[in-house]
């Protein structure tokens, strides 16, 4: 760990923060204060998938694994960065984007899809993110990958306002294979640059311990370890 750098991949939890359409709004306010009660304590109101969070397979099907049934190893591992930047709004991300990192895919890898869309956080444009197609997800599953993250609102298409959700096909491909999905990540471009410079990048996506849950917020963190320099 000598010389390692930690990078926070999480959006801060604040009242009124962006969320998936229809999810509970986030509220954070004082429940106790030092002046009145002798201690400071916050009251939190939020959905299980508020902000930067992970989905368990149970999120999309009742018969699949719940959050606390997943092995902890599925939330940590070496990062594989997939560059999916430069796409237009709501574009599908196909399996061809995996070709540059094909040799890095396998069990234990944490695949992070870098769309660059976190720059739109807090704006209407954030809902129009690119998304991994079911074919992209199927290629990851076939390679043995069981952990996938993205710097966007969802691993599936988020429909335009006023249009109904047409299923969650990418979630279903990943969930039926027992995959963890992390959404609303940020600063993934920094990890991409670090990997291209030859550094090792490991990721932790450990969520709150919520028994029986569909998902939970996470303080997602990356550890960047540069290549040792010769004396």
Coordinates of N, CA and C in Angstrom, one line a residue:
X1 N 0.8 -1.2 0.0 CA 0.0 0.0 0.0 C 0.9 1.3 0.0
X2 N 2.2 1.1 0.1 CA 3.1 2.3 0.1 C 2.9 3.1 -1.2
X3 N 2.6 4.4 -1.0 CA 2.3 5.2 -2.1 C 1.0 5.2 -2.8
X4 N 0.1 4.3 -2.2 CA -1.3 4.2 -2.7 C -2.1 5.4 -2.5
X5 N -3.0 5.7 -3.4 CA -3.9 6.8 -3.3 C -5.4 6.3 -3.3
X6 N -6.2 6.9 -2.3 CA -7.6 6.5 -2.2 C -8.4 7.5 -3.0
X7 N -9.4 7.1 -3.8 CA -10.3 7.9 -4.6 C -11.7 7.6 -4.2
X8 N -12.4 8.6 -3.7 CA -13.8 8.5 -3.4 C -14.7 8.4 -4.7
X9 N -15.4 7.4 -4.9 CA -16.2 7.2 -6.1 C -17.6 7.4 -5.8
X10 N -18.0 8.0 -4.7 CA -19.3 8.2 -4.2 C -19.8 9.6 -4.3
X11 N -21.1 9.8 -4.6 CA -21.7 11.1 -4.5 C -22.1 11.3 -3.0
X12 N -22.0 12.5 -2.5 CA -22.4 12.8 -1.1 C -23.9 12.7 -1.0
X13 N -24.3 12.2 0.2 CA -25.7 12.1 0.5 C -26.3 13.4 1.1
X14 N -27.2 14.0 0.3 CA -27.7 15.3 0.7 C -29.2 15.4 0.5
X15 N -29.9 16.2 1.2 CA -31.3 16.4 1.0 C -31.5 16.9 -0.4
X16 N -32.6 16.3 -1.1 CA -32.9 16.7 -2.4 C -32.0 16.2 -3.5
X17 N -31.1 15.3 -3.2 CA -30.1 14.8 -4.2 C -30.8 14.1 -5.3
X18 N -30.2 14.0 -6.5 CA -30.8 13.3 -7.6 C -31.1 11.8 -7.2
X19 N -32.2 11.3 -7.8 CA -32.6 9.9 -7.6 C -33.3 9.4 -8.8
X20 N -33.5 8.1 -8.8 CA -34.3 7.5 -9.9 C -35.7 7.9 -9.9
X21 N -36.3 8.2 -11.0 CA -37.7 8.7 -11.0 C -38.6 7.7 -10.2
X22 N -39.4 8.3 -9.2 CA -40.3 7.4 -8.4 C -39.7 6.9 -7.1
X23 N -38.4 7.0 -7.0 CA -37.8 6.6 -5.7 C -38.1 7.6 -4.6
X24 N -38.0 7.2 -3.3 CA -38.2 8.1 -2.2 C -37.2 9.3 -2.3
X25 N -37.7 10.5 -2.0 CA -36.7 11.6 -2.0 C -35.8 11.5 -0.7
X26 N -34.7 12.0 -0.8 CA -33.7 12.0 0.2 C -33.8 13.2 1.1
X27 N -33.9 13.0 2.4 CA -33.9 14.1 3.4 C -32.9 13.8 4.5
X28 N -32.1 14.8 4.8 CA -31.1 14.7 5.9 C -31.3 15.9 6.7
X29 N -31.7 15.7 8.0 CA -31.8 16.9 8.8 C -31.5 16.6 10.3
X30 N -31.2 17.5 11.1 CA -30.9 17.3 12.5 C -32.0 16.7 13.3
X31 N -31.8 15.5 14.0 CA -32.7 15.0 14.9 C -32.4 15.4 16.3
X32 N -31.1 15.5 16.7 CA -30.7 16.0 18.0 C -29.6 17.0 17.7
X33 N -29.4 17.9 18.7 CA -28.4 18.9 18.6 C -27.7 19.1 19.9
X34 N -26.4 19.5 19.9 CA -25.7 19.7 21.1 C -26.4 20.7 22.0
X35 N -26.8 21.8 21.4 CA -27.4 22.9 22.1 C -28.7 22.5 22.9
X36 N -29.5 21.6 22.2 CA -30.7 21.2 22.8 C -30.7 19.9 23.6
X37 N -29.9 18.9 23.0 CA -29.9 17.5 23.5 C -28.6 17.0 24.1
X38 N -27.5 17.8 23.9 CA -26.2 17.4 24.4 C -25.4 16.7 23.3
X39 N -26.0 16.2 22.2 CA -25.2 15.6 21.2 C -25.8 16.0 19.8
X40 N -25.0 15.8 18.8 CA -25.5 16.0 17.4 C -25.8 14.6 16.8
X41 N -27.0 14.5 16.2 CA -27.4 13.3 15.5 C -28.3 13.6 14.4
X42 N -28.1 13.0 13.2 CA -28.9 13.3 12.0 C -30.0 12.3 11.9
X43 N -31.1 12.8 11.3 CA -32.2 11.9 10.9 C -32.1 11.7 9.4
X44 N -32.1 10.4 8.9 CA -32.0 10.1 7.5 C -33.3 9.5 6.9
X45 N -33.8 10.0 5.8 CA -34.9 9.4 5.1 C -34.4 9.2 3.6
X46 N -34.3 8.0 3.2 CA -33.8 7.7 1.9 C -34.2 6.3 1.5
X47 N -34.3 6.0 0.2 CA -34.5 4.7 -0.3 C -33.3 3.8 -0.2
X48 N -33.4 2.5 -0.4 CA -32.3 1.6 -0.3 C -31.3 1.8 -1.5
X49 N -31.8 2.5 -2.5 CA -30.9 2.7 -3.7 C -30.6 4.2 -4.0
X50 N -30.6 4.9 -2.9 CA -30.3 6.4 -3.0 C -28.8 6.6 -3.3
X51 N -28.5 7.5 -4.1 CA -27.1 7.9 -4.4 C -26.3 6.8 -5.0
X52 N -25.0 6.8 -4.6 CA -24.1 5.7 -5.0 C -24.5 4.5 -4.2
X53 N -24.8 3.4 -4.9 CA -25.4 2.2 -4.2 C -25.1 1.0 -5.0
X54 N -25.4 -0.2 -4.4 CA -25.3 -1.4 -5.1 C -26.7 -2.1 -5.2
X55 N -26.9 -2.8 -6.3 CA -28.1 -3.6 -6.4 C -27.8 -5.1 -6.1
X56 N -28.6 -5.7 -5.4 CA -28.5 -7.2 -5.3 C -29.5 -7.8 -6.3
X57 N -29.3 -9.1 -6.7 CA -30.2 -9.7 -7.7 C -31.6 -9.6 -7.3
X58 N -31.9 -9.6 -6.0 CA -33.3 -9.6 -5.5 C -34.0 -8.3 -6.0
X59 N -33.3 -7.3 -6.4 CA -33.9 -6.0 -6.9 C -34.8 -6.2 -8.0
X60 N -34.6 -7.2 -8.9 CA -35.4 -7.4 -10.0 C -36.2 -8.7 -10.1
X61 N -35.9 -9.6 -9.1 CA -36.7 -10.9 -9.1 C -36.7 -11.4 -7.7
X62 N -37.9 -11.8 -7.2 CA -38.1 -12.2 -5.8 C -37.4 -13.5 -5.5
X63 N -37.0 -14.3 -6.5 CA -36.4 -15.6 -6.2 C -34.9 -15.6 -6.3
X64 N -34.3 -14.4 -6.4 CA -32.9 -14.3 -6.5 C -32.3 -13.8 -5.2
X65 N -30.9 -13.8 -5.2 CA -30.2 -13.5 -3.9 C -30.4 -12.1 -3.4
X66 N -30.6 -12.0 -2.1 CA -30.8 -10.7 -1.4 C -29.4 -10.2 -1.0
X67 N -29.3 -9.0 -0.6 CA -28.0 -8.3 -0.4 C -27.2 -9.1 0.6
X68 N -27.8 -9.5 1.7 CA -27.0 -10.2 2.8 C -26.6 -11.6 2.4
X69 N -27.2 -12.2 1.3 CA -26.9 -13.5 0.9 C -25.7 -13.6 -0.1
X70 N -25.2 -12.4 -0.5 CA -24.1 -12.4 -1.4 C -22.7 -12.4 -0.6
X71 N -21.7 -13.1 -1.2 CA -20.4 -13.1 -0.5 C -19.8 -11.8 -0.5
X72 N -19.1 -11.4 0.6 CA -18.5 -10.1 0.6 C -17.4 -9.9 -0.5
X73 N -16.8 -11.0 -0.9 CA -15.8 -10.9 -2.0 C -16.4 -10.3 -3.3
X74 N -17.7 -10.4 -3.4 CA -18.3 -9.9 -4.7 C -18.4 -8.3 -4.7
X75 N -18.0 -7.7 -3.6 CA -18.1 -6.2 -3.5 C -16.7 -5.6 -3.6
X76 N -15.6 -6.4 -3.7 CA -14.3 -5.9 -3.7 C -13.5 -6.6 -4.8
X77 N -12.5 -6.0 -5.3 CA -11.6 -6.7 -6.3 C -10.9 -5.7 -7.2
X78 N -10.0 -6.3 -8.1 CA -9.3 -5.4 -9.0 C -10.2 -4.8 -10.1
X79 N -10.0 -3.6 -10.4 CA -10.9 -2.9 -11.3 C -10.4 -3.1 -12.8
X80 N -11.4 -3.4 -13.6 CA -11.3 -3.4 -15.1 C -12.1 -2.2 -15.6
X81 N -11.4 -1.3 -16.3 CA -12.0 0.0 -16.7 C -12.4 -0.1 -18.2
X82 N -13.7 0.0 -18.5 CA -14.2 -0.1 -19.9 C -14.5 1.4 -20.3
X83 N -13.8 1.8 -21.3 CA -14.0 3.2 -21.8 C -15.2 3.3 -22.7
X84 N -16.3 3.9 -22.2 CA -17.5 4.0 -23.0 C -17.9 5.5 -23.2
X85 N -16.9 6.3 -23.2 CA -17.1 7.8 -23.3 C -17.4 8.2 -24.7
X86 N -18.0 9.4 -24.9 CA -18.2 9.9 -26.2 C -19.4 9.4 -26.9
X87 N -20.3 8.7 -26.2 CA -21.6 8.3 -26.8 C -22.7 9.3 -26.7
X88 N -23.6 9.3 -27.6 CA -24.7 10.2 -27.5 C -25.7 9.8 -26.4
X89 N -26.6 10.7 -26.0 CA -27.6 10.3 -25.0 C -28.4 9.1 -25.3
X90 N -28.6 8.3 -24.2 CA -29.4 7.0 -24.3 C -28.8 6.0 -25.3
X91 N -27.6 6.1 -25.7 CA -27.0 5.1 -26.5 C -26.7 3.8 -25.8
X92 N -26.9 2.7 -26.5 CA -26.5 1.4 -26.0 C -25.0 1.2 -26.1
X93 N -24.5 0.5 -25.0 CA -23.0 0.2 -25.0 C -22.9 -1.3 -25.3
X94 N -22.4 -1.6 -26.5 CA -22.3 -3.0 -27.0 C -21.0 -3.7 -26.5
X95 N -21.0 -5.0 -26.7 CA -19.9 -5.8 -26.2 C -18.5 -5.5 -26.9
X96 N -18.6 -4.8 -28.1 CA -17.3 -4.5 -28.7 C -16.5 -3.5 -27.8
X97 N -17.1 -2.9 -26.9 CA -16.3 -2.0 -26.0 C -15.5 -2.8 -25.0
X98 N -15.7 -4.1 -25.0 CA -14.9 -4.9 -24.1 C -13.6 -5.4 -24.7
X99 N -13.5 -5.3 -26.0 CA -12.3 -5.8 -26.7 C -11.0 -5.4 -26.1
X100 N -10.8 -4.1 -25.8 CA -9.5 -3.6 -25.2 C -9.1 -4.3 -23.9
X101 N -10.1 -4.7 -23.1 CA -9.8 -5.3 -21.8 C -10.2 -6.7 -21.7
X102 N -10.4 -7.4 -22.8 CA -10.9 -8.8 -22.8 C -10.0 -9.7 -22.0
X103 N -8.7 -9.5 -22.0 CA -7.8 -10.4 -21.3 C -7.8 -10.1 -19.8
X104 N -8.4 -9.0 -19.3 CA -8.5 -8.7 -17.9 C -9.8 -9.3 -17.3
X105 N -10.7 -9.7 -18.1 CA -12.0 -10.2 -17.6 C -11.9 -11.5 -17.0
X106 N -12.7 -11.8 -15.9 CA -12.7 -13.1 -15.3 C -13.2 -13.0 -13.9
X107 N -13.4 -14.1 -13.2 CA -13.9 -14.1 -11.9 C -13.1 -13.2 -10.9
X108 N -13.8 -12.5 -10.1 CA -13.1 -11.6 -9.1 C -12.9 -10.2 -9.7
X109 N -13.0 -10.0 -11.0 CA -12.8 -8.6 -11.5 C -14.0 -7.8 -11.2
X110 N -13.8 -6.5 -11.0 CA -14.8 -5.5 -10.8 C -14.8 -4.6 -12.1
X111 N -15.8 -4.9 -13.0 CA -15.8 -4.1 -14.2 C -16.5 -2.8 -14.0
X112 N -15.9 -1.7 -14.3 CA -16.4 -0.4 -14.2 C -16.6 0.3 -15.6
X113 N -17.8 0.6 -15.9 CA -18.1 1.2 -17.2 C -18.0 2.7 -17.1
X114 N -17.1 3.3 -17.8 CA -16.8 4.7 -17.7 C -17.5 5.4 -18.9
X115 N -18.7 6.1 -18.6 CA -19.4 6.8 -19.6 C -19.1 8.3 -19.5
X116 N -18.5 8.8 -18.4 CA -18.3 10.2 -18.2 C -19.6 11.0 -17.9
X117 N -20.7 10.2 -17.7 CA -22.0 10.9 -17.4 C -22.1 11.5 -16.0
X118 N -21.2 11.1 -15.1 CA -21.3 11.7 -13.8 C -21.2 13.2 -13.8
X119 N -20.6 13.8 -14.9 CA -20.5 15.2 -15.0 C -21.9 15.9 -15.1
X120 N -22.9 15.1 -15.4 CA -24.3 15.7 -15.5 C -25.1 15.5 -14.2
X121 N -24.4 15.0 -13.2 CA -25.1 14.8 -11.9 C -25.8 16.1 -11.4
X122 N -27.1 15.9 -11.1 CA -27.8 17.1 -10.6 C -28.5 17.9 -11.7
X123 N -28.4 17.4 -13.0 CA -29.1 18.1 -14.1 C -30.1 17.1 -14.7
X124 N -31.0 17.6 -15.6 CA -31.9 16.8 -16.3 C -31.2 15.8 -17.3
X125 N -30.0 16.2 -17.8 CA -29.3 15.4 -18.7 C -28.8 14.1 -18.1
X126 N -28.7 14.1 -16.8 CA -28.2 12.8 -16.1 C -29.1 11.6 -16.4
X127 N -30.4 11.9 -16.7 CA -31.3 10.8 -17.0 C -31.1 10.2 -18.4
X128 N -30.4 10.9 -19.2 CA -30.3 10.5 -20.6 C -28.9 9.8 -20.8
X129 N -28.5 9.0 -19.9 CA -27.2 8.4 -19.9 C -27.1 7.2 -20.9
X130 N -25.9 6.9 -21.4 CA -25.7 5.7 -22.2 C -25.9 4.5 -21.2
X131 N -26.1 3.3 -21.7 CA -26.3 2.1 -20.9 C -25.8 0.9 -21.5
X132 N -25.3 -0.1 -20.7 CA -24.8 -1.3 -21.2 C -26.0 -2.2 -21.7
X133 N -25.8 -2.7 -22.9 CA -26.9 -3.5 -23.5 C -26.9 -4.9 -22.9
X134 N -28.0 -5.7 -23.0 CA -28.0 -7.1 -22.6 C -26.8 -7.9 -23.2
X135 N -26.4 -7.6 -24.4 CA -25.3 -8.4 -25.0 C -24.0 -8.1 -24.3
X136 N -23.8 -6.8 -23.9 CA -22.6 -6.4 -23.1 C -22.6 -7.2 -21.8
X137 N -23.8 -7.2 -21.1 CA -23.9 -7.9 -19.9 C -23.6 -9.4 -20.0
X138 N -24.2 -10.0 -21.1 CA -24.0 -11.4 -21.3 C -22.6 -11.8 -21.6
X139 N -21.8 -10.9 -22.2 CA -20.4 -11.2 -22.5 C -19.6 -11.1 -21.2
X140 N -20.0 -10.2 -20.3 CA -19.3 -10.2 -18.9 C -19.6 -11.5 -18.2
X141 N -20.9 -11.9 -18.1 CA -21.3 -13.1 -17.4 C -20.5 -14.3 -18.0
X142 N -20.5 -14.4 -19.3 CA -19.8 -15.5 -19.9 C -18.3 -15.6 -19.6
X143 N -17.7 -14.4 -19.3 CA -16.3 -14.3 -18.9 C -16.1 -14.6 -17.4
X144 N -17.1 -14.8 -16.7 CA -17.0 -15.1 -15.2 C -17.1 -13.8 -14.3
X145 N -17.4 -12.7 -14.9 CA -17.5 -11.4 -14.1 C -18.8 -11.5 -13.3
X146 N -18.7 -11.1 -12.1 CA -19.9 -11.0 -11.2 C -20.1 -9.7 -10.5
X147 N -19.3 -8.7 -10.9 CA -19.5 -7.4 -10.3 C -19.3 -6.3 -11.4
X148 N -20.3 -5.4 -11.5 CA -20.3 -4.4 -12.6 C -20.7 -3.1 -12.0
X149 N -20.1 -2.0 -12.3 CA -20.4 -0.7 -11.9 C -20.5 0.3 -13.1
X150 N -21.2 1.4 -12.9 CA -21.3 2.4 -13.9 C -21.4 3.8 -13.3
X151 N -20.9 4.8 -14.0 CA -21.0 6.2 -13.5 C -22.2 6.9 -14.1
X152 N -23.4 6.2 -13.9 CA -24.6 6.7 -14.5 C -25.8 6.3 -13.6
X153 N -27.0 6.7 -13.9 CA -28.1 6.5 -13.0 C -28.5 5.0 -12.9
X154 N -28.3 4.3 -14.0 CA -28.8 2.9 -14.1 C -28.0 2.1 -15.1
X155 N -27.9 0.8 -14.9 CA -27.3 -0.1 -15.8 C -28.3 -0.4 -17.0
X156 N -29.5 0.1 -17.0 CA -30.4 0.0 -18.0 C -30.8 1.4 -18.5
X157 N -31.5 1.4 -19.7 CA -32.0 2.6 -20.2 C -33.0 3.3 -19.2
X158 N -32.8 4.5 -19.0 CA -33.8 5.3 -18.2 C -34.7 6.0 -19.2
X159 N -35.9 5.7 -19.3 CA -36.8 6.3 -20.3 C -37.0 7.8 -20.1
X160 N -37.2 8.5 -21.2 CA -37.5 10.0 -21.1 C -38.7 10.2 -20.2
X161 N -38.8 11.4 -19.6 CA -39.9 11.7 -18.8 C -41.2 11.5 -19.5
X162 N -42.2 10.9 -18.8 CA -43.5 10.6 -19.4 C -43.6 9.3 -20.1
X163 N -42.5 8.6 -20.4 CA -42.5 7.3 -21.1 C -42.4 6.2 -20.0
X164 N -43.1 5.1 -20.2 CA -43.0 4.0 -19.2 C -41.7 3.3 -19.3
X165 N -41.3 2.6 -18.2 CA -40.1 1.8 -18.2 C -40.4 0.5 -19.0
X166 N -39.6 0.2 -19.9 CA -39.8 -1.0 -20.7 C -38.9 -2.2 -20.2
X167 N -39.1 -2.5 -19.0 CA -38.3 -3.6 -18.4 C -36.9 -3.2 -18.0
X168 N -36.2 -4.2 -17.5 CA -34.8 -3.9 -17.1 C -33.9 -5.1 -17.6
X169 N -33.8 -5.2 -18.9 CA -33.2 -6.4 -19.5 C -31.7 -6.6 -19.1
X170 N -30.9 -5.5 -19.0 CA -29.5 -5.7 -18.6 C -29.4 -6.1 -17.1
X171 N -30.2 -5.5 -16.3 CA -30.3 -5.9 -14.9 C -30.6 -7.4 -14.8
X172 N -31.5 -7.9 -15.6 CA -32.0 -9.3 -15.5 C -30.9 -10.2 -15.9
X173 N -30.1 -9.9 -17.0 CA -29.0 -10.7 -17.4 C -28.0 -10.9 -16.3
X174 N -27.6 -9.7 -15.7 CA -26.7 -9.7 -14.6 C -27.2 -10.4 -13.3
X175 N -28.4 -10.1 -13.0 CA -29.0 -10.6 -11.7 C -29.2 -12.1 -11.7
X176 N -29.6 -12.6 -12.8 CA -29.8 -14.1 -12.9 C -28.5 -14.8 -12.8
X177 N -27.4 -14.2 -13.0 CA -26.1 -14.8 -12.9 C -25.5 -14.5 -11.5
X178 N -26.3 -13.8 -10.6 CA -25.8 -13.5 -9.3 C -24.9 -12.3 -9.2
X179 N -25.0 -11.4 -10.1 CA -24.0 -10.3 -10.1 C -24.5 -9.1 -9.2
X180 N -23.5 -8.4 -8.7 CA -23.7 -7.1 -8.0 C -23.6 -6.0 -9.1
X181 N -24.5 -5.0 -9.0 CA -24.5 -3.9 -9.9 C -24.3 -2.6 -9.0
X182 N -23.3 -1.8 -9.3 CA -23.1 -0.5 -8.6 C -23.5 0.6 -9.6
X183 N -24.3 1.5 -9.1 CA -24.7 2.7 -9.9 C -24.4 4.0 -9.3
X184 N -24.5 5.0 -10.1 CA -24.2 6.4 -9.6 C -22.8 6.5 -9.0
X185 N -21.8 5.9 -9.6 CA -20.4 6.1 -9.3 C -19.9 7.4 -9.9
X186 N -18.8 7.9 -9.5 CA -18.2 9.1 -10.0 C -16.7 9.0 -10.0
X187 N -16.1 9.9 -10.8 CA -14.6 10.0 -10.8 C -13.9 8.8 -11.5
X188 N -14.7 8.0 -12.3 CA -14.1 6.8 -12.9 C -13.1 7.2 -14.0
X189 N -13.1 8.4 -14.5 CA -12.1 8.8 -15.5 C -10.7 8.8 -14.9
X190 N -10.6 9.1 -13.6 CA -9.4 9.1 -12.9 C -8.8 7.7 -12.8
X191 N -9.6 6.8 -12.6 CA -9.2 5.4 -12.6 C -8.7 4.9 -13.9
X192 N -9.4 5.3 -15.0 CA -9.1 5.0 -16.3 C -7.7 5.5 -16.7
X193 N -7.4 6.7 -16.3 CA -6.1 7.3 -16.5 C -5.0 6.6 -15.7
X194 N -5.4 6.2 -14.5 CA -4.4 5.5 -13.7 C -4.0 4.2 -14.3
X195 N -5.0 3.4 -14.8 CA -4.7 2.1 -15.4 C -3.9 2.3 -16.6
X196 N -4.2 3.3 -17.4 CA -3.4 3.5 -18.6 C -2.0 3.9 -18.4
X197 N -1.8 4.5 -17.2 CA -0.4 4.8 -16.7 C 0.3 3.6 -16.1
X198 N -0.4 2.5 -16.0 CA 0.2 1.3 -15.5 C 0.0 1.0 -14.1
X199 N -0.8 1.8 -13.4 CA -1.0 1.6 -11.9 C -2.0 0.5 -11.7
X200 N -2.0 -0.2 -10.6 CA -3.0 -1.1 -10.2 C -4.1 -0.4 -9.5
X201 N -5.4 -0.8 -9.8 CA -6.6 -0.2 -9.2 C -7.4 -1.2 -8.7
X202 N -7.7 -1.1 -7.4 CA -8.7 -2.0 -6.7 C -9.9 -1.2 -6.2
X203 N -11.0 -1.9 -6.1 CA -12.2 -1.2 -5.8 C -12.9 -1.9 -4.6
X204 N -13.5 -1.1 -3.7 CA -14.4 -1.6 -2.7 C -15.8 -0.9 -2.8
X205 N -16.8 -1.8 -2.9 CA -18.2 -1.3 -3.0 C -19.1 -1.8 -1.9
X206 N -18.5 -2.0 -0.7 CA -19.2 -2.6 0.4 C -20.4 -1.8 0.8
X207 N -21.6 -2.4 0.9 CA -22.8 -1.6 1.2 C -23.1 -1.7 2.7
X208 N -24.1 -1.0 3.1 CA -24.7 -1.1 4.4 C -25.2 -2.6 4.6
X209 N -25.2 -3.1 5.8 CA -25.6 -4.4 6.1 C -27.1 -4.4 6.4
X210 N -27.9 -4.6 5.3 CA -29.4 -4.6 5.4 C -29.9 -6.0 5.1
X211 N -30.3 -6.7 6.1 CA -30.8 -8.1 5.8 C -32.0 -8.1 4.9
X212 N -32.0 -9.0 3.9 CA -33.1 -9.1 3.0 C -33.3 -8.0 2.0
X213 N -32.3 -7.2 1.9 CA -32.5 -6.0 1.1 C -32.3 -6.2 -0.4
X214 N -32.8 -5.3 -1.2 CA -32.6 -5.3 -2.7 C -31.4 -4.5 -3.1
X215 N -30.8 -3.8 -2.1 CA -29.6 -3.0 -2.4 C -29.4 -2.1 -1.2
X216 N -28.3 -1.3 -1.3 CA -28.0 -0.3 -0.2 C -27.0 0.7 -0.7
X217 N -27.0 1.8 -0.1 CA -25.9 2.8 -0.3 C -24.6 2.3 0.0
X218 N -23.5 2.7 -0.7 CA -22.2 2.3 -0.5 C -21.3 3.5 -0.5
X219 N -20.2 3.5 0.3 CA -19.1 4.5 0.1 C -18.1 3.8 -0.8
X220 N -18.3 4.0 -2.0 CA -17.4 3.3 -3.0 C -16.0 4.0 -3.0
X221 N -15.0 3.2 -2.9 CA -13.6 3.7 -2.9 C -12.7 2.9 -3.7
X222 N -11.8 3.6 -4.4 CA -10.8 2.9 -5.2 C -9.4 3.2 -4.6
X223 N -8.6 2.2 -4.7 CA -7.2 2.3 -4.3 C -6.3 2.2 -5.5
X224 N -5.6 3.3 -5.7 CA -4.6 3.3 -6.9 C -3.2 3.1 -6.4
X225 N -2.5 2.1 -6.9 CA -1.2 1.8 -6.4 C -0.3 2.0 -7.7
X226 N 0.5 3.1 -7.7 CA 1.4 3.3 -8.8 C 2.5 2.2 -8.9
X227 N 3.1 2.2 -10.1 CA 4.2 1.2 -10.4 C 5.4 1.7 -9.6
X228 N 6.0 0.8 -8.8 CA 7.2 1.3 -8.1 C 8.3 1.8 -9.0
X229 N 8.9 2.9 -8.6 CA 10.0 3.4 -9.4 C 11.3 2.8 -9.0
X230 N 12.2 2.6 -10.0 CA 13.5 2.0 -9.7 C 14.4 3.0 -9.0
X231 N 15.1 2.5 -8.0 CA 16.1 3.4 -7.3 C 17.2 3.9 -8.2

